[in-house]
CSV table of C-alpha atoms in Angstrom, one decimal:
chain,number,residue,atom,x,y,z
A,988,MET,CA,77.2,95.7,157.1
A,989,LYS,CA,74.4,96.2,154.6
A,990,ARG,CA,75.4,96.5,150.9
A,991,LYS,CA,74.1,99.7,149.5
A,992,LYS,CA,72.0,99.4,146.4
A,993,THR,CA,73.4,101.2,143.3
A,994,PRO,CA,71.2,102.8,140.6
A,995,LEU,CA,73.7,101.3,138.0
A,996,ASN,CA,72.4,98.2,136.3
A,997,ARG,CA,72.7,96.5,133.0
A,998,LYS,CA,69.5,97.9,131.6
A,999,ARG,CA,70.6,101.4,132.4
A,1000,VAL,CA,74.0,100.9,130.7
A,1001,LEU,CA,72.3,99.6,127.6
A,1002,THR,CA,69.7,102.4,127.3
A,1003,ASP,CA,70.7,105.5,129.3
A,1004,PRO,CA,72.0,108.3,127.0
A,1005,ALA,CA,74.6,109.0,129.6
A,1006,PHE,CA,76.3,105.7,128.8
A,1007,GLU,CA,76.3,106.3,125.0
A,1008,MET,CA,80.1,106.6,124.8
A,1009,THR,CA,80.4,103.4,126.9
A,1010,ARG,CA,78.2,101.5,124.5
A,1011,GLN,CA,80.2,102.8,121.5
A,1012,ASN,CA,83.5,101.8,123.1
A,1013,SER,CA,82.2,98.4,123.9
A,1014,ALA,CA,80.9,97.7,120.4
A,1015,GLU,CA,84.1,98.8,118.8
A,1016,PHE,CA,86.4,96.9,121.2
A,1017,SER,CA,84.3,93.8,120.5
A,1018,ARG,CA,84.9,94.2,116.7
A,1019,ALA,CA,88.6,94.7,117.3
A,1020,GLY,CA,88.7,91.5,119.5
A,1021,ARG,CA,86.9,89.4,116.8
A,1022,ALA,CA,89.4,90.7,114.1
A,1023,ALA,CA,92.3,89.8,116.4
A,1024,ARG,CA,91.1,86.3,117.0
A,1025,LEU,CA,90.5,85.8,113.3
A,1026,LEU,CA,94.0,86.9,112.4
A,1027,HIS,CA,95.6,84.8,115.1
A,1028,LYS,CA,93.7,81.7,114.1
A,1029,THR,CA,94.5,82.3,110.4
A,1030,LEU,CA,98.2,82.5,111.0
A,1031,ALA,CA,98.3,79.7,113.5
A,1032,PRO,CA,99.9,77.1,111.1
A,1033,GLY,CA,103.1,79.2,111.1
A,1034,LEU,CA,103.2,79.8,114.8
A,1035,HIS,CA,103.8,76.2,116.0
A,1036,ASN,CA,107.5,76.9,116.7
A,1037,THR,CA,107.0,80.5,117.9
A,1038,ALA,CA,106.1,81.5,121.4
A,1039,HIS,CA,102.9,83.5,121.3
A,1040,GLN,CA,101.4,83.3,124.8
A,1041,TYR,CA,99.4,86.3,126.1
A,1042,ILE,CA,98.9,87.5,122.5
A,1043,SER,CA,95.1,88.2,122.8
A,1044,GLY,CA,95.4,91.5,124.7
A,1045,ARG,CA,98.3,92.8,122.6
A,1046,LEU,CA,96.7,92.0,119.3
A,1047,THR,CA,93.3,93.3,120.3
A,1048,LYS,CA,94.9,96.5,121.4
A,1049,THR,CA,96.6,96.9,118.0
A,1050,MET,CA,93.4,96.0,116.1
A,1051,PHE,CA,91.6,98.7,118.1
A,1052,LYS,CA,94.2,101.2,116.9
A,1053,VAL,CA,93.5,100.0,113.3
A,1054,LEU,CA,89.8,100.5,113.9
A,1055,GLN,CA,90.3,104.0,115.2
A,1056,GLY,CA,91.8,104.9,111.9
A,1057,ASP,CA,88.4,104.4,110.2
A,1058,LEU,CA,87.4,107.8,108.7
A,1059,VAL,CA,84.4,106.5,106.9
A,1060,ASN,CA,82.1,105.5,109.8
A,1061,ASN,CA,81.0,107.5,112.9
A,1062,ARG,CA,82.3,106.7,116.4
A,1063,GLY,CA,80.6,103.5,117.6
A,1064,GLU,CA,80.2,102.2,114.0
A,1065,ARG,CA,83.9,102.2,113.1
A,1066,ARG,CA,85.1,98.9,111.6
A,1067,VAL,CA,88.5,97.2,111.3
A,1068,PRO,CA,88.5,96.8,107.4
A,1069,GLN,CA,88.0,100.5,107.0
A,1070,GLY,CA,90.7,101.4,109.5
A,1071,MET,CA,94.4,102.1,109.1
A,1072,LEU,CA,95.5,98.5,108.3
A,1073,SER,CA,99.1,99.6,108.0
A,1074,THR,CA,99.1,99.8,111.8
A,1075,LEU,CA,99.5,96.0,111.8
A,1076,LYS,CA,102.9,96.2,110.0
A,1077,GLY,CA,105.6,95.2,112.4
A,1078,PHE,CA,103.4,93.5,115.0
A,1079,ASN,CA,105.3,90.7,116.7
A,1080,PHE,CA,103.5,87.5,117.8
A,1081,ASN,CA,106.3,86.7,120.2
A,1082,ARG,CA,106.2,89.3,122.9
A,1083,ASP,CA,109.8,88.6,124.1
A,1084,THR,CA,111.7,88.3,120.8
A,1085,SER,CA,111.0,90.7,117.9
A,1086,LEU,CA,111.8,90.0,114.3
A,1087,GLN,CA,113.2,93.5,113.9
A,1088,ASN,CA,115.9,92.8,116.6
A,1089,VAL,CA,116.8,89.4,115.3
A,1090,LEU,CA,116.8,89.7,111.5
A,1091,LYS,CA,118.9,92.6,110.3
A,1092,ALA,CA,119.0,91.6,106.6
A,1093,PRO,CA,117.2,94.1,104.3
A,1094,TYR,CA,114.2,92.6,102.4
A,1095,SER,CA,111.3,93.7,100.2
A,1096,VAL,CA,107.7,92.5,100.1
A,1097,ILE,CA,105.7,92.6,96.9
A,1098,PHE,CA,102.2,91.4,95.9
A,1099,ASP,CA,101.6,90.4,92.3
A,1100,LEU,CA,97.8,90.8,91.9
A,1101,GLU,CA,97.7,89.3,88.4
A,1102,ASN,CA,99.4,86.0,89.5
A,1103,MET,CA,98.1,86.1,93.1
A,1104,GLN,CA,101.5,85.7,94.5
A,1105,ALA,CA,103.3,87.5,97.4
A,1106,THR,CA,107.1,87.4,97.4
A,1107,ILE,CA,109.7,88.3,100.1
A,1108,SER,CA,113.1,88.9,98.6
A,1109,PHE,CA,116.5,89.2,100.3
A,1110,PRO,CA,118.9,90.6,97.7
A,1111,SER,CA,122.0,89.8,99.8
A,1112,PHE,CA,122.0,87.7,102.9
A,1113,ILE,CA,125.0,87.0,105.2
A,1114,PRO,CA,123.6,85.1,108.2
A,1115,LYS,CA,126.5,85.6,110.5
A,1116,ALA,CA,126.4,89.4,110.1
A,1117,MET,CA,122.6,89.8,109.7
A,1118,ILE,CA,121.1,87.5,112.4
A,1119,ASP,CA,121.3,88.3,116.1
A,1120,THR,CA,120.1,85.5,118.4
A,1121,ALA,CA,120.8,84.5,122.0
A,1122,SER,CA,119.5,81.0,121.4
A,1123,GLY,CA,122.9,79.3,121.1
A,1124,ALA,CA,121.7,77.9,117.7
A,1125,ASN,CA,124.0,77.2,114.8
A,1126,ALA,CA,121.3,76.9,112.1
A,1127,PHE,CA,118.1,78.6,111.1
A,1128,ARG,CA,115.3,78.7,108.5
A,1129,LEU,CA,112.9,81.4,107.4
A,1130,THR,CA,109.1,81.0,107.5
A,1131,ALA,CA,106.6,83.1,105.5
A,1132,MET,CA,102.8,83.3,105.0
A,1133,ALA,CA,100.5,85.3,102.9
A,1134,VAL,CA,96.7,85.3,103.4
A,1135,SER,CA,93.8,87.0,101.8
A,1136,LEU,CA,91.2,87.9,104.5
A,1137,ASP,CA,88.3,90.0,105.5
A,1138,LEU,CA,88.9,91.0,109.1
A,1139,GLU,CA,85.2,90.8,109.8
A,1140,LYS,CA,84.1,87.7,107.9
A,1141,GLY,CA,86.9,85.2,107.5
A,1142,ALA,CA,90.0,84.1,105.7
A,1143,PHE,CA,91.1,81.4,103.4
A,1144,PRO,CA,93.5,78.6,104.4
A,1145,VAL,CA,97.2,79.4,104.5
A,1146,GLU,CA,100.2,77.1,104.2
A,1147,PRO,CA,103.5,78.4,105.5
A,1148,VAL,CA,106.4,78.5,103.1
A,1149,ARG,CA,109.8,77.7,104.5
A,1150,THR,CA,113.4,77.8,103.3
A,1151,ASP,CA,115.8,75.0,103.8
A,1152,ILE,CA,117.7,74.9,107.1
A,1153,PHE,CA,120.8,77.1,106.7
A,1154,ASP,CA,124.1,77.2,108.6
A,1155,LEU,CA,124.5,80.3,110.7
A,1156,ALA,CA,128.3,80.3,109.9
A,1157,LEU,CA,129.6,82.9,107.5
A,1158,GLN,CA,127.9,82.2,104.2
A,1159,HIS,CA,126.6,84.5,101.5
A,1160,TYR,CA,123.2,84.0,99.9
A,1161,GLU,CA,122.2,86.1,97.0
A,1162,ASN,CA,118.6,86.8,95.8
A,1163,LEU,CA,117.0,84.5,98.4
A,1164,GLN,CA,113.2,84.5,97.9
A,1165,LEU,CA,110.1,83.1,99.5
A,1166,HIS,CA,107.1,82.8,97.1
A,1167,MET,CA,103.6,82.5,98.5
A,1168,GLN,CA,100.5,81.8,96.6
A,1169,VAL,CA,97.5,83.8,97.8
A,1170,ILE,CA,94.4,81.6,97.7
A,1171,GLU,CA,90.9,82.9,96.7
A,1172,HIS,CA,91.7,86.6,97.0
A,1173,GLN,CA,88.6,88.9,96.9
A,1174,PRO,CA,88.7,92.5,95.7
A,1175,ASP,CA,87.7,93.9,99.1
A,1176,ASN,CA,90.1,91.7,101.1
A,1177,SER,CA,93.4,92.6,102.6
A,1178,VAL,CA,96.5,90.6,102.0
A,1179,VAL,CA,98.6,90.1,105.1
A,1180,VAL,CA,102.2,88.9,104.8
A,1181,ALA,CA,104.0,87.4,107.8
A,1182,LEU,CA,107.7,86.6,108.2
A,1183,GLY,CA,109.5,84.6,110.9
A,1184,ILE,CA,112.7,82.9,111.7
A,1185,GLU,CA,113.2,79.5,113.5
A,1186,PHE,CA,116.5,78.4,115.1
A,1187,PHE,CA,118.1,75.0,115.4
A,1188,ILE,CA,121.1,73.2,116.9
A,1189,GLY,CA,122.6,71.0,114.3
A,1190,ILE,CA,125.0,68.1,115.0
A,1191,GLN,CA,126.2,65.9,112.2
A,1192,GLY,CA,123.2,66.7,110.0
A,1193,ILE,CA,120.6,66.2,112.7
A,1194,TYR,CA,118.7,69.4,113.7
A,1195,ASP,CA,116.9,70.0,116.9
A,1196,PRO,CA,114.7,73.1,117.5
A,1197,VAL,CA,115.7,75.5,120.2
A,1198,ASN,CA,113.3,76.8,122.8
A,1199,LYS,CA,110.5,78.5,120.8
A,1200,LYS,CA,110.9,81.7,122.9
A,1201,HIS,CA,113.8,82.6,120.6
A,1202,ASN,CA,111.7,82.3,117.4
A,1203,PRO,CA,110.0,85.6,116.3
A,1204,LEU,CA,107.2,86.0,113.7
A,1205,ALA,CA,105.9,89.4,112.7
A,1206,ILE,CA,103.5,91.0,110.2
A,1207,ALA,CA,105.9,92.1,107.4
A,1208,TYR,CA,103.4,93.9,105.2
A,1209,VAL,CA,99.7,94.6,104.6
A,1210,PHE,CA,98.3,95.2,101.1
């Protein structure tokens, strides 16, 4: 059988007015993809013990929603930094375990612009009552990151801040805080704060990590 020739080719897609919407969608999706890769790479130091396979498509889809919230630029020219960045809040890097389902403790996130510091505060924390995990773990620690970044140009290095390893047995922690220094913040940058939890099995003071599929990390806030 002879293959029929089609009038559709790359040159036509790039120049024909009929494909203007296709070109616009392609350009914006490309911008969303670059922003997703940048954020993923920036937060990678805190993801070593968190399962984050197949994240590219999910994060790009979320970034595209952010971009669609840009009310400054016209369709085809919309950009992630001008979009609805709050859409990122709650995004889970682990697709199988969400932070919201595991960590029930109430907390607040603040950004001190004068001192360039982000803080996550837990006013009252009872692990046995406020953590729900199927990992079989008997210990945990919290991980947090705060980074100043331009979702088109780049970001500055980020170092995760971690608590000590705590026993999951019934204990009461008051005013538990994680303080993160925000490096080289620029006025037009966004500050992204991420929070995660890692689980361990501890025997006689020796702690082994559980399977990373049980460890969630999510975007806690965007300033």
